[in-house]
Amino acid sequence: MRLLDQIACDYFTYLGSNLPQQCASDEFYFLPRAEAALQYLTDIDDLTPEKIQDHVGYVERLLSAIPSPEESDGIEKEIDSSLLKQSMKSFIREFKEAEVWRSDPTLYVKIPLFATDQVLSQRDGSSDQTKADLSKIFRQIPSFLSLAVKNLRFPSEISLQVARDMAQDALNFYTRDLRPFMAGKLGEDQDLLIKYGEVLEAWERFHKDLLRVPSRKSFAIGNDDLKGIFALSLSYPKSPDEILEVAQCAYENTQDKITALARNIDGSKTWNHIIYEGLPSVSSPAEVMHLFQEEIKRLRRFFSSQDIITFPSKEKVMVLQTPSYLQSLRATASYQAPLTGNTKAHGIFYITPGREDLELIAAHCPYLSAHETYPGHHLLDHVRIHHSNPIRRQIESPLFYEGWACYSEQLLDELRYIRHPRQQLIQLKRQLWRILRAILDVKLHTERMSLKEAAKEIESLGFSPQRAQRQARRFALTPGYQSCYFIGSYEILRLRERFSPRLDVKGFHNTLLDGGQIPFHLVEKRLQERVNENG
């Protein structure tokens, strides 16, 4: 019988070498963050039908070889086995059952852009190395985009619309940003320029070809498939109906809280009016960037001084403006972790400070910063990347990941980092927003709500009609994921209420994070074992 560690090593090595771009990016949660991908960052994933069949078959064989844990192995071995099985089942579900490579045209835009991003992000590479890496990627892009059109089988209309928008963004990036970068750093290399021209033609052709891809009207995956995502990809036992019930109850409770707080501030106005009255005064993107940079310094000082978590050493995060080629892929604020295996690299907190809504972005600054950096994504990713256990180091869970980040925002109010009631209104609104996303996630994908109705619900939280439509469209393409924010934080708070009286808050947080991003029923087992050890 093969040892679990060897099976895990084979799994991570195989996927990291064959699907390096998807394994390197947190955009594709159904794959592990395999360290082996570091060696193949100039290779674009092979998504030919024959190779997909090989990938699925290989992972299925590994899955069947995983030994059942013995009772004497202890809880940590049980967790490793369960986590590895979940990761493999999630991969098989996405590539064999859901056939994401046939149904999601945005996949074929993201992969070449992420490959290009890996080259442009290398700050210590020589110009010759950058030139060689770009040249290799350029050679692969035309055939990859041609393959996309052959692979796609009746994707939803909305996914094709989004993919065309993203392809246009890619074209804009290659013409407006990449070309000046090449001229400034790499010179006028004729061979590279020829390949660059071929890449531009490929993107233009792909943009047009998407118009000819047959599509289906509905984007909804249905109750059974949504249940499959929760059960297999997220290892969460509740059904869509149960999640909807919990979310609707939480929405009503949070509405009551935000209404009561607004009444205490000014009984003559609604909470939305009060929030927009208290916006900070900022007039330029540069001011917004500076605001976030200073906020992150304060958050780091604050949480490193609090006795609620063992704060790691030698971590670092940079605050940068989102590059143009990533703006269609990332939210206003987003975090990019170092690649797994690159322990010397630092995290990047990206901000997109457009000319509009500067004051609104600034008003959310403390909570956005906590969500993405301290003690949110950056801290959590640092713990994962430096985990001594290779299985937990290379597998992350969006349910845990987004849940911890949302929970981190709430700590700002609990620990009195934020004291002003107007700012606390913003946090309650953010909670309301995350809960609504879970509600819409279930309703949209079980065909209980149209995109138009979803956009109206989003508008009720103060979004403009245009932004509400964009958000609803995004939710249509990410079934299951939008529930992770609320459900993840809900589970953390539930477990904290049960275990922190017996472990104290610091013991609870340390046990939670030290275990890796594991399913919450296994988190509960670890916490109970820690309580038992403490007597």
Short mmCIF file of C-alpha atoms in Angstrom, two decimals:
data_model
loop_
_atom_site.label_atom_id
_atom_site.label_comp_id
_atom_site.label_asym_id
_atom_site.label_seq_id
_atom_site.Cartn_x
_atom_site.Cartn_y
_atom_site.Cartn_z
CA MET A 1 0.00 0.00 0.00
CA ARG A 2 1.39 3.37 -1.00
CA LEU A 3 1.99 5.88 1.74
CA LEU A 4 -0.31 8.90 1.86
CA ASP A 5 2.62 11.33 1.67
CA GLN A 6 3.88 9.74 -1.56
CA ILE A 7 0.41 9.85 -3.15
CA ALA A 8 0.14 13.52 -2.18
CA CYS A 9 3.57 14.25 -3.65
CA ASP A 10 2.62 12.54 -6.94
CA TYR A 11 -0.66 14.47 -7.06
CA PHE A 12 0.88 17.89 -6.48
CA THR A 13 3.80 17.23 -8.83
CA TYR A 14 1.57 15.99 -11.63
CA LEU A 15 -0.92 18.86 -11.54
CA GLY A 16 1.77 21.48 -10.93
CA SER A 17 3.68 20.35 -14.01
CA ASN A 18 0.66 19.84 -16.30
CA LEU A 19 -1.60 22.71 -15.18
CA PRO A 20 0.93 25.20 -13.77
CA GLN A 21 -1.01 28.42 -14.39
CA GLN A 22 -4.14 27.17 -12.65
CA CYS A 23 -2.11 25.70 -9.78
CA ALA A 24 -0.18 28.95 -9.35
CA SER A 25 -3.25 31.22 -9.18
CA ASP A 26 -5.87 31.40 -6.43
CA GLU A 27 -8.41 32.16 -9.16
CA PHE A 28 -8.90 28.41 -9.67
CA TYR A 29 -9.93 27.13 -6.25
CA PHE A 30 -10.63 23.60 -7.50
CA LEU A 31 -6.91 22.96 -7.96
CA PRO A 32 -4.19 22.78 -5.31
CA ARG A 33 -1.56 25.51 -4.98
CA ALA A 34 1.09 23.00 -6.04
CA GLU A 35 4.71 23.95 -5.40
CA ALA A 36 5.78 22.14 -8.56
CA ALA A 37 4.11 24.88 -10.62
CA LEU A 38 7.06 27.15 -9.79
CA GLN A 39 9.19 25.20 -12.25
CA TYR A 40 6.71 25.54 -15.14
CA LEU A 41 5.53 29.15 -15.02
CA THR A 42 6.36 29.75 -18.69
CA ASP A 43 4.21 26.78 -19.75
CA ILE A 44 0.55 27.34 -20.59
CA ASP A 45 -1.76 24.61 -19.32
CA ASP A 46 -2.49 21.79 -21.77
CA LEU A 47 -6.28 21.61 -22.10
CA THR A 48 -6.56 19.36 -25.14
CA PRO A 49 -9.35 16.78 -24.66
CA GLU A 50 -6.83 13.94 -24.72
CA LYS A 51 -4.72 15.49 -21.98
CA ILE A 52 -7.78 16.34 -19.88
CA GLN A 53 -8.75 12.67 -20.04
CA ASP A 54 -5.22 11.73 -18.96
CA HIS A 55 -5.33 14.22 -16.07
CA VAL A 56 -8.66 12.94 -14.79
CA GLY A 57 -7.64 9.30 -15.14
CA TYR A 58 -4.39 9.88 -13.27
CA VAL A 59 -6.10 11.67 -10.37
CA GLU A 60 -8.81 8.99 -10.20
CA ARG A 61 -6.14 6.31 -9.85
CA LEU A 62 -4.41 8.26 -7.09
CA LEU A 63 -7.72 8.78 -5.30
CA SER A 64 -8.49 5.06 -5.33
CA ALA A 65 -5.03 4.34 -3.89
CA ILE A 66 -5.44 6.52 -0.78
CA PRO A 67 -5.43 4.19 2.21
CA SER A 68 -8.15 4.45 4.83
CA PRO A 69 -6.72 6.01 8.00
CA GLU A 70 -6.29 3.70 10.96
CA GLU A 71 -7.75 4.71 14.30
CA SER A 72 -4.23 4.66 15.73
CA ASP A 73 -3.07 7.23 13.15
CA GLY A 74 -4.67 10.08 15.09
CA ILE A 75 -6.69 13.07 13.99
CA GLU A 76 -3.94 14.80 11.99
CA LYS A 77 -3.53 11.83 9.62
CA GLU A 78 -7.30 11.64 9.31
CA ILE A 79 -7.35 15.31 8.32
CA ASP A 80 -4.56 14.85 5.77
CA SER A 81 -6.37 11.93 4.16
CA SER A 82 -9.71 13.76 4.10
CA LEU A 83 -8.20 16.97 2.74
CA LEU A 84 -6.34 15.18 -0.05
CA LYS A 85 -9.45 13.22 -1.04
CA GLN A 86 -11.52 16.39 -1.10
CA SER A 87 -8.99 18.15 -3.35
CA MET A 88 -8.93 15.23 -5.78
CA LYS A 89 -12.73 14.90 -5.85
CA SER A 90 -13.04 18.63 -6.48
CA PHE A 91 -10.64 18.38 -9.43
CA ILE A 92 -12.51 15.39 -10.88
CA ARG A 93 -15.84 17.15 -10.46
CA GLU A 94 -14.67 20.28 -12.28
CA PHE A 95 -12.85 18.58 -15.15
CA LYS A 96 -14.89 15.40 -15.67
CA GLU A 97 -18.41 16.12 -14.50
CA ALA A 98 -18.80 19.90 -14.83
CA GLU A 99 -16.27 20.03 -17.71
CA VAL A 100 -15.17 23.55 -16.86
CA TRP A 101 -12.82 23.47 -19.86
CA ARG A 102 -15.87 23.17 -22.14
CA SER A 103 -18.29 25.44 -20.29
CA ASP A 104 -16.17 28.42 -19.17
CA PRO A 105 -14.70 30.61 -21.93
CA THR A 106 -13.17 32.98 -19.36
CA LEU A 107 -10.75 30.18 -18.44
CA TYR A 108 -8.99 30.70 -21.77
CA VAL A 109 -8.55 34.42 -21.14
CA LYS A 110 -7.31 34.10 -17.58
CA ILE A 111 -4.62 31.49 -18.20
CA PRO A 112 -2.55 33.43 -20.80
CA LEU A 113 -2.93 36.65 -18.80
CA PHE A 114 -1.75 34.98 -15.61
CA ALA A 115 1.19 33.46 -17.48
CA THR A 116 2.13 36.92 -18.76
CA ASP A 117 1.66 38.35 -15.28
CA GLN A 118 4.15 35.86 -13.84
CA VAL A 119 6.81 37.15 -16.24
CA LEU A 120 6.07 40.83 -15.67
CA SER A 121 6.02 40.33 -11.90
CA GLN A 122 9.59 39.04 -11.79
CA ARG A 123 11.41 41.98 -10.27
CA ASP A 124 14.84 40.35 -10.11
CA GLY A 125 15.02 38.82 -13.59
CA SER A 126 17.44 40.04 -16.26
CA SER A 127 16.14 41.55 -19.49
CA ASP A 128 17.43 38.51 -21.41
CA GLN A 129 15.52 36.15 -19.13
CA THR A 130 12.35 38.25 -19.36
CA LYS A 131 12.68 38.30 -23.14
CA ALA A 132 13.12 34.52 -23.29
CA ASP A 133 10.16 33.91 -20.97
CA LEU A 134 7.85 36.27 -22.86
CA SER A 135 8.91 34.74 -26.16
CA LYS A 136 8.04 31.26 -24.91
CA ILE A 137 4.62 32.37 -23.69
CA PHE A 138 3.92 34.29 -26.91
CA ARG A 139 4.59 31.10 -28.92
CA GLN A 140 1.91 29.22 -26.99
CA ILE A 141 -0.91 31.78 -26.89
CA PRO A 142 -2.22 31.54 -30.50
CA SER A 143 -2.70 27.76 -30.41
CA PHE A 144 -4.18 27.95 -26.90
CA LEU A 145 -6.82 30.49 -27.98
CA SER A 146 -7.62 28.41 -31.07
CA LEU A 147 -8.05 25.37 -28.83
CA ALA A 148 -10.53 27.31 -26.71
CA VAL A 149 -12.95 27.74 -29.60
CA LYS A 150 -12.70 24.02 -30.43
CA ASN A 151 -13.20 22.94 -26.82
CA LEU A 152 -16.19 25.09 -25.88
CA ARG A 153 -19.57 23.32 -25.86
CA PHE A 154 -22.62 25.52 -25.36
CA PRO A 155 -21.36 27.82 -22.62
CA SER A 156 -23.90 30.25 -21.20
CA GLU A 157 -24.55 33.45 -23.13
CA ILE A 158 -23.43 35.52 -20.19
CA SER A 159 -20.09 33.69 -19.89
CA LEU A 160 -19.40 34.42 -23.55
CA GLN A 161 -20.23 38.10 -23.05
CA VAL A 162 -17.88 38.31 -20.08
CA ALA A 163 -15.15 36.43 -21.96
CA ARG A 164 -15.41 38.86 -24.89
CA ASP A 165 -15.14 41.82 -22.51
CA MET A 166 -12.09 40.23 -20.90
CA ALA A 167 -10.54 39.48 -24.30
CA GLN A 168 -10.97 43.15 -25.23
CA ASP A 169 -9.26 44.11 -21.97
CA ALA A 170 -6.44 41.73 -22.88
CA LEU A 171 -6.09 43.38 -26.28
CA ASN A 172 -5.99 46.80 -24.65
CA PHE A 173 -3.30 45.63 -22.26
CA TYR A 174 -1.14 44.12 -24.99
CA THR A 175 -1.33 47.26 -27.10
CA ARG A 176 -1.29 50.04 -24.47
CA ASP A 177 0.83 48.54 -21.69
CA LEU A 178 2.85 45.55 -22.81
CA ARG A 179 4.23 47.15 -25.95
CA PRO A 180 5.73 50.16 -24.07
CA PHE A 181 7.08 47.76 -21.43
CA MET A 182 8.83 45.72 -24.11
CA ALA A 183 10.28 48.81 -25.75
CA GLY A 184 11.50 50.24 -22.46
CA LYS A 185 12.95 47.12 -20.86
CA LEU A 186 13.63 44.70 -23.70
CA GLY A 187 14.48 46.91 -26.66
CA GLU A 188 13.32 46.41 -30.24
CA ASP A 189 13.95 42.69 -30.56
CA GLN A 190 12.61 41.73 -33.99
CA ASP A 191 11.90 38.06 -33.22
CA LEU A 192 9.96 39.04 -30.10
CA LEU A 193 8.06 41.73 -32.00
CA ILE A 194 7.02 39.21 -34.65
CA LYS A 195 5.67 36.87 -31.97
CA TYR A 196 4.00 39.84 -30.27
CA GLY A 197 2.20 40.66 -33.53
CA GLU A 198 1.03 37.06 -33.82
CA VAL A 199 -0.33 37.21 -30.27
CA LEU A 200 -2.28 40.39 -31.05
CA GLU A 201 -3.80 38.73 -34.12
CA ALA A 202 -4.70 35.68 -32.01
CA TRP A 203 -6.51 37.79 -29.40
CA GLU A 204 -8.40 39.68 -32.13
CA ARG A 205 -9.37 36.41 -33.80
CA PHE A 206 -10.45 34.90 -30.48
CA HIS A 207 -12.55 37.98 -29.71
CA LYS A 208 -14.39 37.54 -33.02
CA ASP A 209 -14.60 33.74 -32.85
CA LEU A 210 -16.45 33.87 -29.53
CA LEU A 211 -19.38 35.43 -31.39
CA ARG A 212 -19.72 32.20 -33.38
CA VAL A 213 -19.62 29.81 -30.44
CA PRO A 214 -23.08 28.21 -29.89
CA SER A 215 -24.40 29.07 -26.44
CA ARG A 216 -27.23 28.32 -24.06
CA LYS A 217 -29.52 30.91 -22.53
CA SER A 218 -29.44 29.74 -18.93
CA PHE A 219 -26.41 30.15 -16.67
CA ALA A 220 -28.00 28.40 -13.66
CA ILE A 221 -26.38 25.07 -12.76
CA GLY A 222 -29.37 23.76 -10.79
CA ASN A 223 -29.87 22.58 -7.24
CA ASP A 224 -28.09 19.22 -7.60
CA ASP A 225 -24.92 20.66 -9.12
CA LEU A 226 -24.85 23.49 -6.57
CA LYS A 227 -25.20 20.90 -3.82
CA GLY A 228 -22.30 19.03 -5.42
CA ILE A 229 -20.09 22.12 -5.26
CA PHE A 230 -20.86 22.61 -1.57
CA ALA A 231 -20.36 18.93 -0.75
CA LEU A 232 -17.35 18.02 -2.93
CA SER A 233 -15.48 21.22 -3.75
CA LEU A 234 -16.10 22.99 -0.43
CA SER A 235 -16.66 19.96 1.85
CA TYR A 236 -19.67 21.66 3.42
CA PRO A 237 -22.57 19.39 4.40
CA LYS A 238 -25.48 21.83 4.24
CA SER A 239 -27.78 21.82 1.21
CA PRO A 240 -28.50 24.98 -0.83
CA ASP A 241 -31.89 25.29 0.91
CA GLU A 242 -30.28 25.05 4.35
CA ILE A 243 -27.67 27.66 3.41
CA LEU A 244 -30.42 29.94 2.10
CA GLU A 245 -32.39 29.59 5.34
CA VAL A 246 -29.35 30.45 7.50
CA ALA A 247 -28.46 33.40 5.25
CA GLN A 248 -31.98 34.85 5.21
CA CYS A 249 -32.17 34.70 9.00
CA ALA A 250 -28.76 36.39 9.30
CA TYR A 251 -29.83 39.05 6.78
CA GLU A 252 -32.85 40.01 8.87
CA ASN A 253 -30.79 40.12 12.07
CA THR A 254 -28.12 42.29 10.45
CA GLN A 255 -30.76 44.62 9.03
CA ASP A 256 -32.11 45.08 12.56
CA LYS A 257 -28.61 45.88 13.87
CA ILE A 258 -27.81 48.41 11.17
CA THR A 259 -31.22 50.09 11.55
CA ALA A 260 -30.80 50.35 15.34
CA LEU A 261 -27.28 51.79 15.05
CA ALA A 262 -28.41 54.33 12.45
CA ARG A 263 -31.29 55.37 14.71
CA ASN A 264 -28.83 56.04 17.54
CA ILE A 265 -26.70 58.21 15.26
CA ASP A 266 -29.52 60.19 13.66
CA GLY A 267 -33.11 59.02 13.98
CA SER A 268 -34.29 61.22 11.11
CA LYS A 269 -32.20 59.49 8.40
CA THR A 270 -31.76 56.03 6.91
CA TRP A 271 -28.50 54.15 7.40
CA ASN A 272 -27.58 54.56 3.72
CA HIS A 273 -27.90 58.34 4.00
CA ILE A 274 -25.78 58.43 7.15
CA ILE A 275 -23.00 56.33 5.58
CA TYR A 276 -22.72 58.58 2.54
CA GLU A 277 -22.73 61.72 4.67
CA GLY A 278 -19.61 60.62 6.50
CA LEU A 279 -17.36 59.87 3.53
CA PRO A 280 -13.73 60.99 3.87
CA SER A 281 -12.41 63.73 1.62
CA VAL A 282 -9.98 62.39 -0.99
CA SER A 283 -9.42 63.90 -4.41
CA SER A 284 -6.95 61.68 -6.24
CA PRO A 285 -5.96 58.02 -6.69
CA ALA A 286 -2.58 58.85 -5.15
CA GLU A 287 -4.31 59.94 -1.94
CA VAL A 288 -6.25 56.68 -1.85
CA MET A 289 -3.07 54.64 -2.26
CA HIS A 290 -1.38 56.56 0.55
CA LEU A 291 -4.43 56.07 2.76
CA PHE A 292 -4.25 52.29 2.34
CA GLN A 293 -0.49 52.16 2.85
CA GLU A 294 -0.79 53.97 6.18
CA GLU A 295 -3.81 51.90 7.25
CA ILE A 296 -1.91 48.67 6.74
CA LYS A 297 0.97 49.90 8.89
CA ARG A 298 -1.48 50.73 11.68
CA LEU A 299 -3.23 47.38 11.38
CA ARG A 300 0.03 45.47 11.55
CA ARG A 301 1.12 47.37 14.67
CA PHE A 302 -2.27 46.87 16.28
CA PHE A 303 -2.63 43.12 15.70
CA SER A 304 0.99 42.33 16.49
CA SER A 305 0.43 44.01 19.88
CA GLN A 306 -2.82 42.16 20.65
CA ASP A 307 -2.67 38.91 22.57
CA ILE A 308 -5.23 37.19 20.36
CA ILE A 309 -3.01 35.33 17.89
CA THR A 310 0.62 34.28 17.55
CA PHE A 311 1.84 36.81 15.02
CA PRO A 312 4.25 35.35 12.43
CA SER A 313 7.67 36.86 11.79
CA LYS A 314 9.34 37.96 8.55
CA GLU A 315 6.10 38.46 6.64
CA LYS A 316 5.73 41.44 4.32
CA VAL A 317 3.03 42.89 2.12
CA MET A 318 3.31 45.59 -0.55
CA VAL A 319 0.50 47.93 -1.60
CA LEU A 320 0.38 48.45 -5.36
CA GLN A 321 -2.05 49.82 -7.91
CA THR A 322 -3.70 46.99 -9.83
CA PRO A 323 -2.00 46.57 -13.23
CA SER A 324 -4.31 47.25 -16.16
CA TYR A 325 -4.19 43.64 -17.37
CA LEU A 326 -5.52 42.40 -14.01
CA GLN A 327 -8.27 44.98 -13.50
CA SER A 328 -10.90 42.91 -15.30
CA LEU A 329 -9.94 39.88 -13.18
CA ARG A 330 -9.70 41.47 -9.74
CA ALA A 331 -11.98 43.46 -7.47
CA THR A 332 -11.29 47.03 -6.30
CA ALA A 333 -9.14 45.55 -3.54
CA SER A 334 -7.50 42.13 -3.81
CA TYR A 335 -4.61 40.14 -2.42
CA GLN A 336 -2.03 38.14 -4.34
CA ALA A 337 -0.13 35.64 -2.24
CA PRO A 338 3.42 34.56 -3.01
CA LEU A 339 3.54 31.34 -5.00
CA THR A 340 3.58 28.26 -2.81
CA GLY A 341 7.19 27.22 -2.39
CA ASN A 342 8.56 30.74 -2.77
CA THR A 343 8.90 31.52 0.92
CA LYS A 344 11.13 34.56 0.35
CA ALA A 345 8.56 36.45 -1.71
CA HIS A 346 6.09 38.93 -0.23
CA GLY A 347 2.37 39.36 -0.66
CA ILE A 348 0.81 42.09 -2.80
CA PHE A 349 -2.29 44.07 -1.87
CA TYR A 350 -3.71 45.47 -5.10
CA ILE A 351 -5.92 48.57 -5.14
CA THR A 352 -7.79 49.92 -8.16
CA PRO A 353 -8.39 53.59 -7.27
CA GLY A 354 -10.41 54.74 -10.27
CA ARG A 355 -11.47 58.31 -10.79
CA GLU A 356 -14.97 57.53 -9.50
CA ASP A 357 -16.02 56.46 -6.00
CA LEU A 358 -12.73 57.55 -4.42
CA GLU A 359 -14.46 58.63 -1.22
CA LEU A 360 -16.42 55.37 -1.05
CA ILE A 361 -13.25 53.27 -1.43
CA ALA A 362 -11.55 55.39 1.22
CA ALA A 363 -14.47 54.95 3.64
CA HIS A 364 -14.06 51.18 3.45
CA CYS A 365 -10.28 51.41 3.85
CA PRO A 366 -9.90 49.93 7.38
CA TYR A 367 -12.17 46.97 6.66
CA LEU A 368 -10.83 46.32 3.15
CA SER A 369 -7.28 46.46 4.51
CA ALA A 370 -8.08 44.07 7.36
CA HIS A 371 -9.81 41.70 4.95
CA GLU A 372 -6.89 41.58 2.52
CA THR A 373 -3.89 41.91 4.87
CA TYR A 374 -3.92 41.98 8.71
CA PRO A 375 -5.27 39.71 10.01
CA GLY A 376 -6.99 38.53 6.81
CA HIS A 377 -5.73 36.96 3.58
CA HIS A 378 -2.07 37.97 3.89
CA LEU A 379 -1.67 36.58 7.40
CA LEU A 380 -3.58 33.40 6.55
CA ASP A 381 -1.60 32.80 3.35
CA HIS A 382 1.68 33.39 5.17
CA VAL A 383 0.73 30.69 7.68
CA ARG A 384 -0.27 28.30 4.88
CA ILE A 385 2.81 28.86 2.72
CA HIS A 386 5.10 28.25 5.71
CA HIS A 387 3.17 25.23 7.02
CA SER A 388 5.42 22.24 7.70
CA ASN A 389 2.80 19.78 6.41
CA PRO A 390 3.03 19.57 2.57
CA ILE A 391 -0.64 18.65 2.14
CA ARG A 392 -1.91 21.62 4.14
CA ARG A 393 0.70 23.90 2.61
CA GLN A 394 -0.57 23.21 -0.91
CA ILE A 395 -4.34 23.06 -0.43
CA GLU A 396 -6.50 26.07 0.33
CA SER A 397 -10.24 26.33 0.81
CA PRO A 398 -12.29 29.33 -0.35
CA LEU A 399 -14.78 28.63 2.43
CA PHE A 400 -12.06 28.95 5.07
CA TYR A 401 -10.10 31.61 3.16
CA GLU A 402 -12.95 34.06 2.58
CA GLY A 403 -14.59 33.23 5.89
CA TRP A 404 -11.44 34.13 7.82
CA ALA A 405 -11.07 37.40 5.91
CA CYS A 406 -14.66 38.45 6.67
CA TYR A 407 -14.24 37.43 10.30
CA SER A 408 -11.09 39.58 10.38
CA GLU A 409 -13.16 42.64 9.50
CA GLN A 410 -15.46 42.04 12.43
CA LEU A 411 -12.48 41.89 14.80
CA LEU A 412 -11.84 45.59 14.12
CA ASP A 413 -15.08 46.51 15.87
CA GLU A 414 -14.81 43.85 18.57
CA LEU A 415 -11.29 44.92 19.57
CA ARG A 416 -12.18 48.63 19.40
CA TYR A 417 -9.76 49.37 16.58
CA ILE A 418 -12.78 51.09 15.03
CA ARG A 419 -14.74 53.14 17.54
CA HIS A 420 -16.80 55.61 15.51
CA PRO A 421 -20.43 54.51 15.01
CA ARG A 422 -20.50 55.83 11.42
CA GLN A 423 -17.60 53.55 10.51
CA GLN A 424 -19.29 50.66 12.28
CA LEU A 425 -22.27 51.23 10.01
CA ILE A 426 -19.96 50.50 7.09
CA GLN A 427 -18.93 47.18 8.64
CA LEU A 428 -22.56 46.17 9.16
CA LYS A 429 -23.29 47.11 5.56
CA ARG A 430 -20.36 44.93 4.48
CA GLN A 431 -21.81 42.05 6.50
CA LEU A 432 -25.19 42.63 4.88
CA TRP A 433 -23.52 42.57 1.46
CA ARG A 434 -21.77 39.23 2.11
CA ILE A 435 -24.99 37.66 3.38
CA LEU A 436 -26.90 38.93 0.35
CA ARG A 437 -24.30 37.34 -1.92
CA ALA A 438 -24.99 33.95 -0.34
CA ILE A 439 -28.74 34.45 -0.83
CA LEU A 440 -28.29 35.46 -4.47
CA ASP A 441 -25.82 32.62 -5.06
CA VAL A 442 -28.43 30.04 -4.13
CA LYS A 443 -31.39 31.77 -5.75
CA LEU A 444 -29.64 32.52 -9.06
CA HIS A 445 -28.29 29.02 -9.54
CA THR A 446 -31.47 27.23 -8.50
CA GLU A 447 -33.47 29.44 -10.90
CA ARG A 448 -35.49 31.19 -8.21
CA MET A 449 -34.31 34.62 -9.32
CA SER A 450 -33.36 36.35 -12.56
CA LEU A 451 -30.27 38.49 -13.10
CA LYS A 452 -32.49 41.55 -13.28
CA GLU A 453 -34.07 40.74 -9.91
CA ALA A 454 -30.64 40.07 -8.40
CA ALA A 455 -29.38 43.44 -9.63
CA LYS A 456 -32.36 45.15 -7.98
CA GLU A 457 -31.53 43.47 -4.66
CA ILE A 458 -27.95 44.68 -4.97
CA GLU A 459 -29.12 48.22 -5.76
CA SER A 460 -31.04 48.22 -2.46
CA LEU A 461 -27.66 48.26 -0.66
CA GLY A 462 -26.66 51.49 -2.37
CA PHE A 463 -24.97 50.22 -5.53
CA SER A 464 -25.52 52.11 -8.76
CA PRO A 465 -27.60 50.26 -11.39
CA GLN A 466 -24.53 49.74 -13.57
CA ARG A 467 -22.41 48.31 -10.74
CA ALA A 468 -25.30 46.16 -9.55
CA GLN A 469 -25.65 44.64 -13.02
CA ARG A 470 -21.91 43.92 -13.17
CA GLN A 471 -22.00 42.23 -9.77
CA ALA A 472 -25.02 40.10 -10.67
CA ARG A 473 -23.33 39.03 -13.88
CA ARG A 474 -20.20 38.04 -11.93
CA PHE A 475 -22.26 35.97 -9.49
CA ALA A 476 -23.77 34.08 -12.42
CA LEU A 477 -20.29 32.79 -13.31
CA THR A 478 -19.15 31.73 -9.83
CA PRO A 479 -21.69 29.26 -8.41
CA GLY A 480 -20.96 28.35 -4.81
CA TYR A 481 -18.13 30.81 -4.33
CA GLN A 482 -20.29 33.78 -3.34
CA SER A 483 -21.63 31.83 -0.36
CA CYS A 484 -18.12 31.27 1.02
CA TYR A 485 -17.77 34.74 2.55
CA PHE A 486 -20.82 34.54 4.79
CA ILE A 487 -20.87 30.80 5.49
CA GLY A 488 -17.15 30.73 6.31
CA SER A 489 -17.38 33.58 8.82
CA TYR A 490 -20.61 32.11 10.21
CA GLU A 491 -18.83 28.81 10.93
CA ILE A 492 -15.82 30.52 12.54
CA LEU A 493 -18.08 32.53 14.84
CA ARG A 494 -20.09 29.41 15.70
CA LEU A 495 -16.92 27.52 16.64
CA ARG A 496 -15.52 30.48 18.57
CA GLU A 497 -18.67 30.72 20.65
CA ARG A 498 -18.36 27.05 21.54
CA PHE A 499 -14.61 26.71 22.12
CA SER A 500 -13.04 30.06 23.04
CA PRO A 501 -14.37 29.94 26.66
CA ARG A 502 -12.33 26.75 27.14
CA LEU A 503 -9.29 27.67 25.02
CA ASP A 504 -9.31 31.49 25.30
CA VAL A 505 -9.40 33.58 22.11
CA LYS A 506 -5.69 33.24 21.36
CA GLY A 507 -5.80 29.47 21.78
CA PHE A 508 -8.85 29.34 19.53
CA HIS A 509 -7.24 31.44 16.77
CA ASN A 510 -3.94 29.56 16.89
CA THR A 511 -5.63 26.16 16.74
CA LEU A 512 -7.84 27.39 13.91
CA LEU A 513 -4.96 28.65 11.74
CA ASP A 514 -2.33 26.05 12.64
CA GLY A 515 -4.50 23.28 11.25
CA GLY A 516 -4.44 24.68 7.73
CA GLN A 517 -7.45 25.55 5.59
CA ILE A 518 -9.40 22.42 6.41
CA PRO A 519 -13.17 21.70 6.37
CA PHE A 520 -14.99 23.07 9.39
CA HIS A 521 -16.14 19.68 10.69
CA LEU A 522 -12.45 18.78 10.95
CA VAL A 523 -11.63 22.14 12.54
CA GLU A 524 -14.23 21.24 15.15
CA LYS A 525 -12.50 17.89 15.80
CA ARG A 526 -9.12 19.59 16.25
CA LEU A 527 -10.58 22.14 18.64
CA GLN A 528 -12.27 19.42 20.68
CA GLU A 529 -9.02 17.47 20.87
CA ARG A 530 -7.20 20.58 22.07
CA VAL A 531 -9.85 21.07 24.77
CA ASN A 532 -9.44 17.44 25.82
CA GLU A 533 -5.65 17.86 26.02
CA ASN A 534 -6.09 20.89 28.26
CA GLY A 535 -8.35 18.91 30.56
#
